[in-house]
PDB file of N, CA and C in Angstrom:
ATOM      1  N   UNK A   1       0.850  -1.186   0.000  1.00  0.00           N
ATOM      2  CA  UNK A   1       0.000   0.000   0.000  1.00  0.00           C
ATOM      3  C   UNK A   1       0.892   1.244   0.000  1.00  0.00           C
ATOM      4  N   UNK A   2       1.040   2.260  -0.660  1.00  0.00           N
ATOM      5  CA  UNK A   2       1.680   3.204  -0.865  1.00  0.00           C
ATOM      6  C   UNK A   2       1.075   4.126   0.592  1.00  0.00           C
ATOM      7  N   UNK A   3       2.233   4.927   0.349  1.00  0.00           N
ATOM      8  CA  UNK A   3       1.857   5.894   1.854  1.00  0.00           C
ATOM      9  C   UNK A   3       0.821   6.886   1.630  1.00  0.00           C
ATOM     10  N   UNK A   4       0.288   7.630   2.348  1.00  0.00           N
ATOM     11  CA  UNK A   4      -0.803   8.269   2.162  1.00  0.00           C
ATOM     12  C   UNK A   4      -0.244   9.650   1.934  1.00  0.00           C
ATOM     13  N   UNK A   5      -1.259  10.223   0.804  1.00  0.00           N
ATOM     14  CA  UNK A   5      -0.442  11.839   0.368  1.00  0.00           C
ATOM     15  C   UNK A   5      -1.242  12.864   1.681  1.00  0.00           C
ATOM     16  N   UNK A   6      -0.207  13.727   1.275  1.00  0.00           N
ATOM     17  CA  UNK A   6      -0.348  15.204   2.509  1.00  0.00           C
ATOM     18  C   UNK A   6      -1.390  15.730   1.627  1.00  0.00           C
ATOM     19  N   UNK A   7      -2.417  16.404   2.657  1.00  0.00           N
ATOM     20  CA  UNK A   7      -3.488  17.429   1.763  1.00  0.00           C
ATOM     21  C   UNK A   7      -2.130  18.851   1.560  1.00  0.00           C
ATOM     22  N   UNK A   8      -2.685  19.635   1.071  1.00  0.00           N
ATOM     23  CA  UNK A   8      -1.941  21.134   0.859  1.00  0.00           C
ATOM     24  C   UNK A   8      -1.715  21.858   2.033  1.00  0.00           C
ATOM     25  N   UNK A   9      -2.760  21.706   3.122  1.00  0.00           N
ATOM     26  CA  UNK A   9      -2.916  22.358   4.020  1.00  0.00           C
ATOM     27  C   UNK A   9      -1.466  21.507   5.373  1.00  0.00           C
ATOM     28  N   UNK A  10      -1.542  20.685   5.100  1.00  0.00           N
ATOM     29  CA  UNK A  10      -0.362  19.816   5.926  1.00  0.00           C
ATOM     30  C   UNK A  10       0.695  20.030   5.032  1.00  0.00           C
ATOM     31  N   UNK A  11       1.196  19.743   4.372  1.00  0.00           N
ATOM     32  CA  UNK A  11       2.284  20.893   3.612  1.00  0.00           C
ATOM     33  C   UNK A  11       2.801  22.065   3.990  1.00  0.00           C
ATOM     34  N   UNK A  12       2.438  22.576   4.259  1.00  0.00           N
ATOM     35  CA  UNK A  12       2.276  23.866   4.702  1.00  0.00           C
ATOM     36  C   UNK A  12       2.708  24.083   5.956  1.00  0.00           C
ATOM     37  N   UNK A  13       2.232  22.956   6.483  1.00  0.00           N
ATOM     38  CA  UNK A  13       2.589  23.244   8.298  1.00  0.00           C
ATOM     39  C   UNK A  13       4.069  22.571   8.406  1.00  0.00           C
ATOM     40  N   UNK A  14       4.072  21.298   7.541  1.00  0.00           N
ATOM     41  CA  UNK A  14       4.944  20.520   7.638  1.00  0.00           C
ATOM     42  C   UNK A  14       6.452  21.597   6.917  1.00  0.00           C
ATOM     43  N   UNK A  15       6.325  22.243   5.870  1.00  0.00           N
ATOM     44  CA  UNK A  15       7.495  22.942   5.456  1.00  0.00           C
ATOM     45  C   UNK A  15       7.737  24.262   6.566  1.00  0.00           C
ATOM     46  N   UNK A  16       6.222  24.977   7.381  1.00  0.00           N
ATOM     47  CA  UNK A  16       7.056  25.959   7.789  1.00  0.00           C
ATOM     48  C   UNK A  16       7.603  25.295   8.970  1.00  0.00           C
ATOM     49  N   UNK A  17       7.721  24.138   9.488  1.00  0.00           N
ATOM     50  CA  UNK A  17       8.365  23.351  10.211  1.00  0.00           C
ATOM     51  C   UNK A  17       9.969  23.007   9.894  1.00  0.00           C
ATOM     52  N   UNK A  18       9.885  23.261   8.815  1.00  0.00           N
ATOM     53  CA  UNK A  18      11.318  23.229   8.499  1.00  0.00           C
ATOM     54  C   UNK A  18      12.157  24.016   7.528  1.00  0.00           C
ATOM     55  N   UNK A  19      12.671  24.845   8.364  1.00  0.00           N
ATOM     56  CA  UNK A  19      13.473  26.415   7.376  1.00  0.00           C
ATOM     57  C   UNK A  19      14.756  26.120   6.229  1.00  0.00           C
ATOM     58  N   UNK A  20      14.185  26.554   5.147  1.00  0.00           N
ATOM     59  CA  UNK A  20      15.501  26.350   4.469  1.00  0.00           C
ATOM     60  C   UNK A  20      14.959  24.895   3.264  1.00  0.00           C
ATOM     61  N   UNK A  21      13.969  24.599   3.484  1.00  0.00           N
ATOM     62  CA  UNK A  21      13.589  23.669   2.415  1.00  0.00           C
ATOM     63  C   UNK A  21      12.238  24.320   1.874  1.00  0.00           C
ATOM     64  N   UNK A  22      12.756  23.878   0.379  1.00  0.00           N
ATOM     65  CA  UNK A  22      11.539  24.824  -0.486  1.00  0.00           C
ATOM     66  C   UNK A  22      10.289  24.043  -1.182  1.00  0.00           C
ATOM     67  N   UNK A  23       8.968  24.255  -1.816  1.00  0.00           N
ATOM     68  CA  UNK A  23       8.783  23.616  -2.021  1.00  0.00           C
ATOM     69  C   UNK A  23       8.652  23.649  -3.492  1.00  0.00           C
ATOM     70  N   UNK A  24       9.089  22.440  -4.624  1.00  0.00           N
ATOM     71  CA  UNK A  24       9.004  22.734  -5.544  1.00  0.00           C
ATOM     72  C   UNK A  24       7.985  21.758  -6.441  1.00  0.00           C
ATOM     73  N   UNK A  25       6.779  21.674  -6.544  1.00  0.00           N
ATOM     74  CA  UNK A  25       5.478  21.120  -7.427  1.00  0.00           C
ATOM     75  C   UNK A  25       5.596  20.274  -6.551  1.00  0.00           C
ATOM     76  N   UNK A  26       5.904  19.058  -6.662  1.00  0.00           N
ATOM     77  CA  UNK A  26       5.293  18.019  -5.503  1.00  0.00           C
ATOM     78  C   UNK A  26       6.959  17.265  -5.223  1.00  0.00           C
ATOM     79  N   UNK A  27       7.569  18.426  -4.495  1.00  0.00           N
ATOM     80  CA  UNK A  27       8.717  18.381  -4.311  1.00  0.00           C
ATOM     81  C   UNK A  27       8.991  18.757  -3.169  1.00  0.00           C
ATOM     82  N   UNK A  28       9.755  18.274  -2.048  1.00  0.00           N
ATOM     83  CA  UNK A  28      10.701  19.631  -1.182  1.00  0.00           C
ATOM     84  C   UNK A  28      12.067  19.671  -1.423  1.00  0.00           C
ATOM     85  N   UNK A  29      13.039  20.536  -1.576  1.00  0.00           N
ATOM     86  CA  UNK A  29      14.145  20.589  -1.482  1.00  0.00           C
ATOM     87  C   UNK A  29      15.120  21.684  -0.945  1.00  0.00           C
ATOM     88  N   UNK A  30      16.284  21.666  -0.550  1.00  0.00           N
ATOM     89  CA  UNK A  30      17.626  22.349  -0.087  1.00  0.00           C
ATOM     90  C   UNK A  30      18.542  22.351  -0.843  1.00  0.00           C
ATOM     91  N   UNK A  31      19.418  23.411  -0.625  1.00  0.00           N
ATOM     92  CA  UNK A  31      20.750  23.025  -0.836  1.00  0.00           C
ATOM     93  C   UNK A  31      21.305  23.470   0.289  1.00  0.00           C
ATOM     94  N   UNK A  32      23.020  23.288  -0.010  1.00  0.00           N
ATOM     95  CA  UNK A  32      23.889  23.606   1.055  1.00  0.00           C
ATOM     96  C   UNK A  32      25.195  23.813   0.604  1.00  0.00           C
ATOM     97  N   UNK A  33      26.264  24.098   1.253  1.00  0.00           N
ATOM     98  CA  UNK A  33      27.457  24.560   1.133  1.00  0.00           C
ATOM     99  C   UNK A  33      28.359  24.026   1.820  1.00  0.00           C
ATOM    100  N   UNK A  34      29.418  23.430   1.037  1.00  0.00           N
ATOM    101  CA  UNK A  34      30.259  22.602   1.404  1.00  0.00           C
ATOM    102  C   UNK A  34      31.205  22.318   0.802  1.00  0.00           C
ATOM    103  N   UNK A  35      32.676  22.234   1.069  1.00  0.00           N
ATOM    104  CA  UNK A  35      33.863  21.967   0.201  1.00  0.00           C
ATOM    105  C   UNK A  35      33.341  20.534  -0.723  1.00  0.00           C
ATOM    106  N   UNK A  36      34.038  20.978  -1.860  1.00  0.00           N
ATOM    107  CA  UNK A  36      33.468  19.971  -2.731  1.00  0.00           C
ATOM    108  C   UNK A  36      33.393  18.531  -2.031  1.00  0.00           C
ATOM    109  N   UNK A  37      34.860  18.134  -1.727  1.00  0.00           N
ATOM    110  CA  UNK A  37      34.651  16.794  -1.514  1.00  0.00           C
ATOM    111  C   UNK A  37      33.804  15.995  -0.109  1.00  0.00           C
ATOM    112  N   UNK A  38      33.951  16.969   0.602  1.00  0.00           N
ATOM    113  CA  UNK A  38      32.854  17.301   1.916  1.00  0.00           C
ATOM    114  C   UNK A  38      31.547  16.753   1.040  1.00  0.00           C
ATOM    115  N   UNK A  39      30.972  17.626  -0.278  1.00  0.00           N
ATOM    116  CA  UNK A  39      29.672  17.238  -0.230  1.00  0.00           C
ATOM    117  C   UNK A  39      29.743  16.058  -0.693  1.00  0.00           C
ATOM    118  N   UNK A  40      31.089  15.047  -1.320  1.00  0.00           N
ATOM    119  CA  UNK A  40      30.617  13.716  -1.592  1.00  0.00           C
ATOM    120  C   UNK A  40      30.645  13.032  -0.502  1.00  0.00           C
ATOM    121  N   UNK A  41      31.436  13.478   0.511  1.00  0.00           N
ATOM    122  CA  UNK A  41      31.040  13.085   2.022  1.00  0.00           C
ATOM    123  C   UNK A  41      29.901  12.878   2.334  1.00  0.00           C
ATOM    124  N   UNK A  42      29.222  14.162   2.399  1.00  0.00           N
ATOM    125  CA  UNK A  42      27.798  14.038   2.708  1.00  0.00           C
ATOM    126  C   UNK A  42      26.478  13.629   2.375  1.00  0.00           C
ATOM    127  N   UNK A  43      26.926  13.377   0.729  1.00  0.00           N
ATOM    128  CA  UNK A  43      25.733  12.587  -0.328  1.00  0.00           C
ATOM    129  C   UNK A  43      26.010  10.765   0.234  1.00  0.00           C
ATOM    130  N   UNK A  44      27.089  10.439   1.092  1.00  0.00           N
ATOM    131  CA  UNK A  44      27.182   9.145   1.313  1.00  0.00           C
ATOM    132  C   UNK A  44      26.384   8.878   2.327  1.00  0.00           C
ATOM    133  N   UNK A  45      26.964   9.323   3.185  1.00  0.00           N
ATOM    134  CA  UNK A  45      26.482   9.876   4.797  1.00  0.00           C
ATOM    135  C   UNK A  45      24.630   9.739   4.411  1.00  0.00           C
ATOM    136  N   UNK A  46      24.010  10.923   3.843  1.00  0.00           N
ATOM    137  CA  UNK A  46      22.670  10.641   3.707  1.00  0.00           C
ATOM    138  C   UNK A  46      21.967   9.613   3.013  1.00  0.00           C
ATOM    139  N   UNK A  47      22.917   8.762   1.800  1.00  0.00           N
ATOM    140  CA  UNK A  47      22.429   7.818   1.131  1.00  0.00           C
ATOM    141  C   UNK A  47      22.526   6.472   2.213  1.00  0.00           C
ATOM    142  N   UNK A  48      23.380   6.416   2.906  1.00  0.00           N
ATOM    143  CA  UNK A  48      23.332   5.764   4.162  1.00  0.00           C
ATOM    144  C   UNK A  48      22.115   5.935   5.107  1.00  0.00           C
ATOM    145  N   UNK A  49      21.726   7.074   5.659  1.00  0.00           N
ATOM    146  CA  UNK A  49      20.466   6.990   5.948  1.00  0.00           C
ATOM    147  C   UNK A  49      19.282   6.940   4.962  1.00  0.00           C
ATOM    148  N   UNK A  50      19.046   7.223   4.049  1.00  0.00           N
ATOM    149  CA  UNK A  50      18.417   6.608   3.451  1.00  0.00           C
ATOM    150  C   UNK A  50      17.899   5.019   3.143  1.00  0.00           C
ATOM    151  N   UNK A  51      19.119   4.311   2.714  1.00  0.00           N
ATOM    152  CA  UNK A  51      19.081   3.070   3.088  1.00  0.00           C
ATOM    153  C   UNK A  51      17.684   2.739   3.851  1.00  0.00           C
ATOM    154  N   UNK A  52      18.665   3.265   5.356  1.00  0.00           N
ATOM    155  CA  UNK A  52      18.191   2.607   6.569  1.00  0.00           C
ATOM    156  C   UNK A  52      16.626   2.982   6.407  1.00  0.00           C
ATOM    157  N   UNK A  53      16.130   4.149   5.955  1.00  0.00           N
ATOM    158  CA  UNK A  53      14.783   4.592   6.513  1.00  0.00           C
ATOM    159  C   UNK A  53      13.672   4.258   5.128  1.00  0.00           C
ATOM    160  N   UNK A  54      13.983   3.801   4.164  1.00  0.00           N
ATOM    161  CA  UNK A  54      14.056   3.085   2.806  1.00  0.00           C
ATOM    162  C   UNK A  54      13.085   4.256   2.174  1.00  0.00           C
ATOM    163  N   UNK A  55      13.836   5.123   2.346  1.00  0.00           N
ATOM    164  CA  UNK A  55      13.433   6.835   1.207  1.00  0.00           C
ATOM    165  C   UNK A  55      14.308   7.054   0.919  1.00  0.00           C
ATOM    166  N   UNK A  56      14.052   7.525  -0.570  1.00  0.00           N
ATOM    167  CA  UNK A  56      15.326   8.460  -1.415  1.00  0.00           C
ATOM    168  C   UNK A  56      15.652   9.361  -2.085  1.00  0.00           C
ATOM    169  N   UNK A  57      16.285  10.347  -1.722  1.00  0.00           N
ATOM    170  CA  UNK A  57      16.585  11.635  -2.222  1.00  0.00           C
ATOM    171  C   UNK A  57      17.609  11.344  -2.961  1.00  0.00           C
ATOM    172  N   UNK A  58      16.840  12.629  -4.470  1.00  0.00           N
ATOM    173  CA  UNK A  58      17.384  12.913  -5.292  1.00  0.00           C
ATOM    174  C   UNK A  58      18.601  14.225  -4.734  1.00  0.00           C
ATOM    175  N   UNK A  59      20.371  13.220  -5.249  1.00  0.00           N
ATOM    176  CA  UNK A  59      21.216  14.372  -4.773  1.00  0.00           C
ATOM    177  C   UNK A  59      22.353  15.048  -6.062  1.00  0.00           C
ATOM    178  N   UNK A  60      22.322  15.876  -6.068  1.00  0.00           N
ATOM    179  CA  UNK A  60      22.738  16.812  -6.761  1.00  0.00           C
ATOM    180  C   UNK A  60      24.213  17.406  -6.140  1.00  0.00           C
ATOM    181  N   UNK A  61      25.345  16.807  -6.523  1.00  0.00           N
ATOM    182  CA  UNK A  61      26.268  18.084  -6.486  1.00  0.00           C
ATOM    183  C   UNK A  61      27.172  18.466  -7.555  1.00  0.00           C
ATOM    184  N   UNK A  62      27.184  19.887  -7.165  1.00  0.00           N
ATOM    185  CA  UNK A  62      28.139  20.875  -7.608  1.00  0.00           C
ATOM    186  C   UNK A  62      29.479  21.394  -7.517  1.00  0.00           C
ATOM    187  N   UNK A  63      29.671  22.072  -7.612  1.00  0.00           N
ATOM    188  CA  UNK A  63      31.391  22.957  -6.937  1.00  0.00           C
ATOM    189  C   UNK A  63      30.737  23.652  -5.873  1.00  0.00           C
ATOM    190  N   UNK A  64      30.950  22.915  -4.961  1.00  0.00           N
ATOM    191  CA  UNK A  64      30.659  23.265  -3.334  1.00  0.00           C
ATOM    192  C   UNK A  64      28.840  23.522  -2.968  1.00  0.00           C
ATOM    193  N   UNK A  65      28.664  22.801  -3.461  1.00  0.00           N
ATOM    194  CA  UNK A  65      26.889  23.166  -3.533  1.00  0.00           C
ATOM    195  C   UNK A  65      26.381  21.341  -3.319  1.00  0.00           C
ATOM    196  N   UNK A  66      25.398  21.099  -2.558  1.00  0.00           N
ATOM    197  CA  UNK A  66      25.022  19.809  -2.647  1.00  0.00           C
ATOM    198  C   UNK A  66      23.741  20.371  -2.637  1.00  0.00           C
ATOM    199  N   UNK A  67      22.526  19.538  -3.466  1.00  0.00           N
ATOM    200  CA  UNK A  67      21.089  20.062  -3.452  1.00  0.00           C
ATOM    201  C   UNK A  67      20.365  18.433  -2.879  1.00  0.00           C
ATOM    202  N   UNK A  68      19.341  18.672  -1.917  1.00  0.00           N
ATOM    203  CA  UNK A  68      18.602  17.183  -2.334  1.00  0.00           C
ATOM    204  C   UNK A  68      17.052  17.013  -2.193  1.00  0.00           C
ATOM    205  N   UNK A  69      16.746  16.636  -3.498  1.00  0.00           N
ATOM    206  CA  UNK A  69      15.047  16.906  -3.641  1.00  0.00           C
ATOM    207  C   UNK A  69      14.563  15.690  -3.057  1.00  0.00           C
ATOM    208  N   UNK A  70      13.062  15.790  -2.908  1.00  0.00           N
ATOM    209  CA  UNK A  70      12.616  14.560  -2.245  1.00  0.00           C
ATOM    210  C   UNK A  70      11.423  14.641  -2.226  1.00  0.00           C
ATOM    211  N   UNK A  71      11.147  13.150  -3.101  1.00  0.00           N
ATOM    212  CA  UNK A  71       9.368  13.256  -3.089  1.00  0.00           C
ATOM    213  C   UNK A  71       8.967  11.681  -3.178  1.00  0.00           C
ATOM    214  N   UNK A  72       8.074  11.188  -2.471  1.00  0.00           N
ATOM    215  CA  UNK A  72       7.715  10.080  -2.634  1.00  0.00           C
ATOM    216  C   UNK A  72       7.614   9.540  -3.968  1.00  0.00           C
ATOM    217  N   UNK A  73       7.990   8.372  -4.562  1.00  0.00           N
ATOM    218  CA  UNK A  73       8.190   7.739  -5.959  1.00  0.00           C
ATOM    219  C   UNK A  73       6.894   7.090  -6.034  1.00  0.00           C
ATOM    220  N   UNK A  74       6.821   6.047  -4.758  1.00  0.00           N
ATOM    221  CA  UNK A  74       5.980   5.307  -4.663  1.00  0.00           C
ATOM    222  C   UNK A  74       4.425   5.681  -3.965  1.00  0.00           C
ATOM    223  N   UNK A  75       4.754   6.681  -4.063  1.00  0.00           N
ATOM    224  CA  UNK A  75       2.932   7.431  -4.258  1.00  0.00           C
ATOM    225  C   UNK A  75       2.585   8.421  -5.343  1.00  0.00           C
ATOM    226  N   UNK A  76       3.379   7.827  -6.732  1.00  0.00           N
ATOM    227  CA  UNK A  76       3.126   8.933  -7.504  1.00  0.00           C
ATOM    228  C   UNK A  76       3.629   9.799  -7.624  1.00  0.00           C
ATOM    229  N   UNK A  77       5.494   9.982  -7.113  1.00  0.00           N
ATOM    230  CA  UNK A  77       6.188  11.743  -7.562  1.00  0.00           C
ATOM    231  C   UNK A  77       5.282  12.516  -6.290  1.00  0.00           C
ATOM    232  N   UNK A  78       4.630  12.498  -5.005  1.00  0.00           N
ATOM    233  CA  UNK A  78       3.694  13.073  -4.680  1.00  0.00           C
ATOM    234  C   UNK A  78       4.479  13.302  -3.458  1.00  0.00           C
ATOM    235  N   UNK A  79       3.719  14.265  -2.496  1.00  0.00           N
ATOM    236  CA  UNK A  79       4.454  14.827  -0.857  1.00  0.00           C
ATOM    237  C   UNK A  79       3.957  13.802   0.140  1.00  0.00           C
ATOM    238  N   UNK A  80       4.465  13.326   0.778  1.00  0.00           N
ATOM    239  CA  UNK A  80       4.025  12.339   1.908  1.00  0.00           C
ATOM    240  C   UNK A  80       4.725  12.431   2.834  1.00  0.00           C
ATOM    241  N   UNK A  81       4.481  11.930   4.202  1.00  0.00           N
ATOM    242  CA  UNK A  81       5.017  12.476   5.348  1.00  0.00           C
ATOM    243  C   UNK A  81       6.673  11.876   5.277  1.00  0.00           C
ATOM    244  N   UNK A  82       6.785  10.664   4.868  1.00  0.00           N
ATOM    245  CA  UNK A  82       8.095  10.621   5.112  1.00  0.00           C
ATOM    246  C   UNK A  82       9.056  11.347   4.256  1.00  0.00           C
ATOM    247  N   UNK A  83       8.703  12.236   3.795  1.00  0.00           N
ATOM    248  CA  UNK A  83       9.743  12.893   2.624  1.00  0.00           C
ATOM    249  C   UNK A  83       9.930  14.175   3.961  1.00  0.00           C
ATOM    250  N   UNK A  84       9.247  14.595   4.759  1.00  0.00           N
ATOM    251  CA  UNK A  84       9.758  15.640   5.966  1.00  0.00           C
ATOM    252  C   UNK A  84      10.124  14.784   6.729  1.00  0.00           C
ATOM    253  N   UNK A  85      10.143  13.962   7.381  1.00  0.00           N
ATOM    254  CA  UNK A  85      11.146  12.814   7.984  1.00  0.00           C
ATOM    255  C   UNK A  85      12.570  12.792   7.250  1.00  0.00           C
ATOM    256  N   UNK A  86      12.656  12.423   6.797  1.00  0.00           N
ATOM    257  CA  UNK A  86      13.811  12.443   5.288  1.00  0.00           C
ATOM    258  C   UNK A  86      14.762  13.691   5.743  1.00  0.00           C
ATOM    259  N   UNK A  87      14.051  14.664   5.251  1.00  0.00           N
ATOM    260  CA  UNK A  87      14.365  15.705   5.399  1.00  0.00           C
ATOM    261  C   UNK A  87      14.744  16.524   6.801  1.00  0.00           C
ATOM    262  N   UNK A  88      13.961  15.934   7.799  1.00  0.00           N
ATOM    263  CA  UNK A  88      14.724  16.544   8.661  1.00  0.00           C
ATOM    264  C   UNK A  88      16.329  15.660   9.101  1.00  0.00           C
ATOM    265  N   UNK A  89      16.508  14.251   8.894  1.00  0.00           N
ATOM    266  CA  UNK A  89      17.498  13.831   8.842  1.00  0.00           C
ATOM    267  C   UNK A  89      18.667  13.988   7.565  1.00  0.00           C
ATOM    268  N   UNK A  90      18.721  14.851   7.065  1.00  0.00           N
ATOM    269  CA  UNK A  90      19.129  14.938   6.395  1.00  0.00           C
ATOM    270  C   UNK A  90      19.513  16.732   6.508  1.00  0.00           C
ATOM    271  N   UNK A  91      18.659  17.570   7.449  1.00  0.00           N
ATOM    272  CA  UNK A  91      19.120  18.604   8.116  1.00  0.00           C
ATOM    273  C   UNK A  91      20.159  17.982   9.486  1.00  0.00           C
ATOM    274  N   UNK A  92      20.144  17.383   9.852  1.00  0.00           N
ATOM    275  CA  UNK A  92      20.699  16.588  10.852  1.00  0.00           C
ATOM    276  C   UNK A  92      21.906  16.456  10.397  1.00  0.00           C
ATOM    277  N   UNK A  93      22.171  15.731   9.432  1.00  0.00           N
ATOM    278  CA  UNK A  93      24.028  15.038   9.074  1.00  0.00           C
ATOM    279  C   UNK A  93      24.600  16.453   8.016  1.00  0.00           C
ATOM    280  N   UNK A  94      23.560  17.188   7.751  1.00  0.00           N
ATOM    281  CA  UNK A  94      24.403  18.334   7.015  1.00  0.00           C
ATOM    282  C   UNK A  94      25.058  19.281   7.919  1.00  0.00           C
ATOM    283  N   UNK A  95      24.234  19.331   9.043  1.00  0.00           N
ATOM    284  CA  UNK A  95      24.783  20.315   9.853  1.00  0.00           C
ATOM    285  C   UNK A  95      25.536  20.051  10.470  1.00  0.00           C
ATOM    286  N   UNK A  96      25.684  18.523  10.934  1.00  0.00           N
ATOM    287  CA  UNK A  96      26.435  17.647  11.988  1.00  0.00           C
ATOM    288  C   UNK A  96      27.820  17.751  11.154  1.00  0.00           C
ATOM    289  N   UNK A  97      27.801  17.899   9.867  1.00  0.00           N
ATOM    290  CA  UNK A  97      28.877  17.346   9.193  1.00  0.00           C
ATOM    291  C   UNK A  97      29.618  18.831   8.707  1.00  0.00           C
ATOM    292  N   UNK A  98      29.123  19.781   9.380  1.00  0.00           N
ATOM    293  CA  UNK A  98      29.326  21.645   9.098  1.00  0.00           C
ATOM    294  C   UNK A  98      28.752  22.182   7.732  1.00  0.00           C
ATOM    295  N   UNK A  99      28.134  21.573   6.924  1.00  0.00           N
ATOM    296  CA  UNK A  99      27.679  22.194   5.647  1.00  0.00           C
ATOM    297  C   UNK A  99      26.970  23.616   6.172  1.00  0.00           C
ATOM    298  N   UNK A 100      26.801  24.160   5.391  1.00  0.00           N
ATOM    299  CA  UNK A 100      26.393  26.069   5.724  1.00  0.00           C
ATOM    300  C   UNK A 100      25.080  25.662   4.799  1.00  0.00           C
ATOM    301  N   UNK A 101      24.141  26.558   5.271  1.00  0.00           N
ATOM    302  CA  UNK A 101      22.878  27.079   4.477  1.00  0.00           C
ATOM    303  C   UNK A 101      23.522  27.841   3.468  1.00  0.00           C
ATOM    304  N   UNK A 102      22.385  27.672   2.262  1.00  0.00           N
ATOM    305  CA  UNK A 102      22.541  28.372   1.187  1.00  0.00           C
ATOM    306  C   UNK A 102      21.137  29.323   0.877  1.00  0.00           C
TER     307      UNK A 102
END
């Protein structure tokens, strides 16, 4: 059974719950700032939790920029609660690991 989608109105509560992630169509995402090889550090580090919590963000890096979107696959590309779960662990090892807001 796929997870159950967020109405709009839980969205809402759920992102201003968490600063610094945006929302993009049936998306949330960040970036961050980090010496390059730091962010392949840190794309491991979260694909590691990922694993464990069996969600997966889309990660993106750059020259000192790591981005990571995140949206349930298996409900349709759609927002569901564990994609702010996700996400707050994933505010967790960026910061733990010194990445800077962008």
């Amino acid at each position: 059974m796929p997870p159950q989608l967020l109405s709009e109105e839980q969205i809402v509560v759920h992102l201003a719950e968490l600063p610094g992630w945006e929302r993009e169509g049936q998306a949330i995402a960040r970036t961050f700032k980090h010496a390059y090889h730091e962010c392949v550090h840190l794309a491991m580090y979260v694909a590691a939790k990922a694993r464990e919590v069996g969600h997966h963000p889309d990660i993106h890096i750059t020259w000192q920029r790591i981005r990571f979107v995140i949206t349930t696959h298996d409900a349709g590309n759609r927002l569901t609660a564990k994609d702010f779960e996700l996400a707050r662990h994933i505010d967790a090892i960026a910061i733990g690991h010194g990445a800077e807001e962008v």
